[in-house]
Tab-separated table of C-alpha atoms in Angstrom:
chain	number	residue	atom	x	y	z
A	1	UNK	CA	96.610	82.294	-10.349
A	2	UNK	CA	97.651	82.252	-6.739
A	3	UNK	CA	94.429	83.989	-5.710
A	4	UNK	CA	92.352	81.330	-7.503
A	5	UNK	CA	94.102	78.549	-5.580
A	6	UNK	CA	93.594	80.397	-2.307
A	7	UNK	CA	89.899	80.977	-3.148
A	8	UNK	CA	89.447	77.301	-4.053
A	9	UNK	CA	91.137	76.184	-0.829
A	10	UNK	CA	88.931	78.628	1.113
A	11	UNK	CA	85.746	77.238	-0.499
A	12	UNK	CA	86.835	73.632	0.148
A	13	UNK	CA	87.727	74.555	3.751
A	14	UNK	CA	84.347	76.229	4.252
A	15	UNK	CA	82.471	73.194	2.888
A	16	UNK	CA	84.461	70.775	5.040
A	17	UNK	CA	84.147	73.081	8.065
A	18	UNK	CA	80.371	73.380	7.622
A	19	UNK	CA	80.042	69.604	7.397
A	20	UNK	CA	82.231	69.008	10.436
A	21	UNK	CA	80.449	71.763	12.390
A	22	UNK	CA	77.009	70.339	11.584
A	23	UNK	CA	78.168	66.851	12.574
A	24	UNK	CA	79.591	68.196	15.830
A	25	UNK	CA	76.363	70.061	16.641
A	26	UNK	CA	74.316	66.926	15.917
A	27	UNK	CA	76.607	64.804	18.113
A	28	UNK	CA	76.445	67.389	20.909
A	29	UNK	CA	72.624	67.435	20.801
A	30	UNK	CA	72.526	63.648	20.761
A	31	UNK	CA	74.866	63.439	23.770
A	32	UNK	CA	72.794	65.986	25.698
A	33	UNK	CA	69.574	64.094	24.898
A	34	UNK	CA	71.210	60.820	25.918
A	35	UNK	CA	72.314	62.258	29.260
A	36	UNK	CA	68.838	63.683	29.921
A	37	UNK	CA	67.082	60.421	29.100
A	38	UNK	CA	69.647	58.383	31.029
A	39	UNK	CA	68.924	60.330	34.207
A	40	UNK	CA	65.136	60.111	33.704
A	41	UNK	CA	64.990	56.351	33.010
A	42	UNK	CA	64.905	55.186	36.667
A	43	UNK	CA	61.982	57.505	37.401
A	44	UNK	CA	60.164	56.452	34.244
A	45	UNK	CA	60.757	52.782	35.035
A	46	UNK	CA	59.390	53.279	38.561
A	47	UNK	CA	56.321	55.105	37.205
A	48	UNK	CA	55.694	52.347	34.662
A	49	UNK	CA	55.806	49.650	37.354
A	50	UNK	CA	53.463	51.689	39.561
A	51	UNK	CA	50.993	51.997	36.672
A	52	UNK	CA	51.209	48.263	35.944
A	53	UNK	CA	50.720	47.502	39.644
A	54	UNK	CA	47.597	49.665	39.722
A	55	UNK	CA	46.099	47.925	36.700
A	56	UNK	CA	46.879	44.459	38.074
A	57	UNK	CA	45.345	45.389	41.433
A	58	UNK	CA	42.152	46.597	39.745
A	59	UNK	CA	41.948	43.434	37.643
A	60	UNK	CA	42.447	41.280	40.746
A	61	UNK	CA	39.620	43.052	42.577
A	62	UNK	CA	37.300	42.659	39.576
A	63	UNK	CA	38.191	38.960	39.250
A	64	UNK	CA	37.594	38.445	42.974
A	65	UNK	CA	34.195	40.111	42.725
A	66	UNK	CA	33.257	37.977	39.709
A	67	UNK	CA	34.309	34.753	41.434
A	68	UNK	CA	32.390	35.751	44.548
A	69	UNK	CA	29.274	36.584	42.530
A	70	UNK	CA	29.483	33.272	40.656
A	71	UNK	CA	29.910	31.330	43.921
A	72	UNK	CA	26.983	33.197	45.473
A	73	UNK	CA	24.788	32.469	42.448
A	74	UNK	CA	25.859	28.800	42.384
A	75	UNK	CA	24.964	28.321	46.031
A	76	UNK	CA	21.483	29.687	45.399
A	77	UNK	CA	22.032	32.523	47.811
A	78	UNK	CA	19.208	34.969	48.255
A	79	UNK	CA	16.542	32.732	46.762
A	80	UNK	CA	13.702	31.532	48.907
A	81	UNK	CA	13.037	27.839	48.678
A	82	UNK	CA	9.824	27.177	46.841
A	83	UNK	CA	7.344	24.647	48.045
A	84	UNK	CA	6.462	21.529	46.104
A	85	UNK	CA	5.795	22.121	42.452
A	86	UNK	CA	2.341	21.362	41.110
A	87	UNK	CA	2.055	17.923	39.605
A	88	UNK	CA	1.721	17.531	35.894
A	89	UNK	CA	-1.033	14.895	36.051
A	90	UNK	CA	-3.801	15.646	33.629
A	91	UNK	CA	-7.197	16.474	34.958
A	92	UNK	CA	-10.149	14.307	33.897
A	93	UNK	CA	-11.258	16.817	31.264
A	94	UNK	CA	-7.839	16.892	29.606
A	95	UNK	CA	-7.008	13.212	29.311
A	96	UNK	CA	-5.295	12.092	26.204
A	97	UNK	CA	-6.962	9.565	23.946
A	98	UNK	CA	-10.583	10.536	24.519
């Protein structure tokens, strides 16, 4: 009878110990991951801002080029001025009503 109680206590102790050990291992891994990420966050934040800055700079250059092209086209740049346009008066053979 005494051996059965000792065996039962041993099984209960092993189950509780396995649960506590697994929880401790999980907490230890989580703490290690937290410390690793915590030290890498400033570098990651800096890299993210550098990437955003690069994209914004490229967009600003593209927008500047588009505005410049639109202003150039609106001012009629590059086009030679044409002479007077031919009149639209009908010739005697094409008069209306005859």
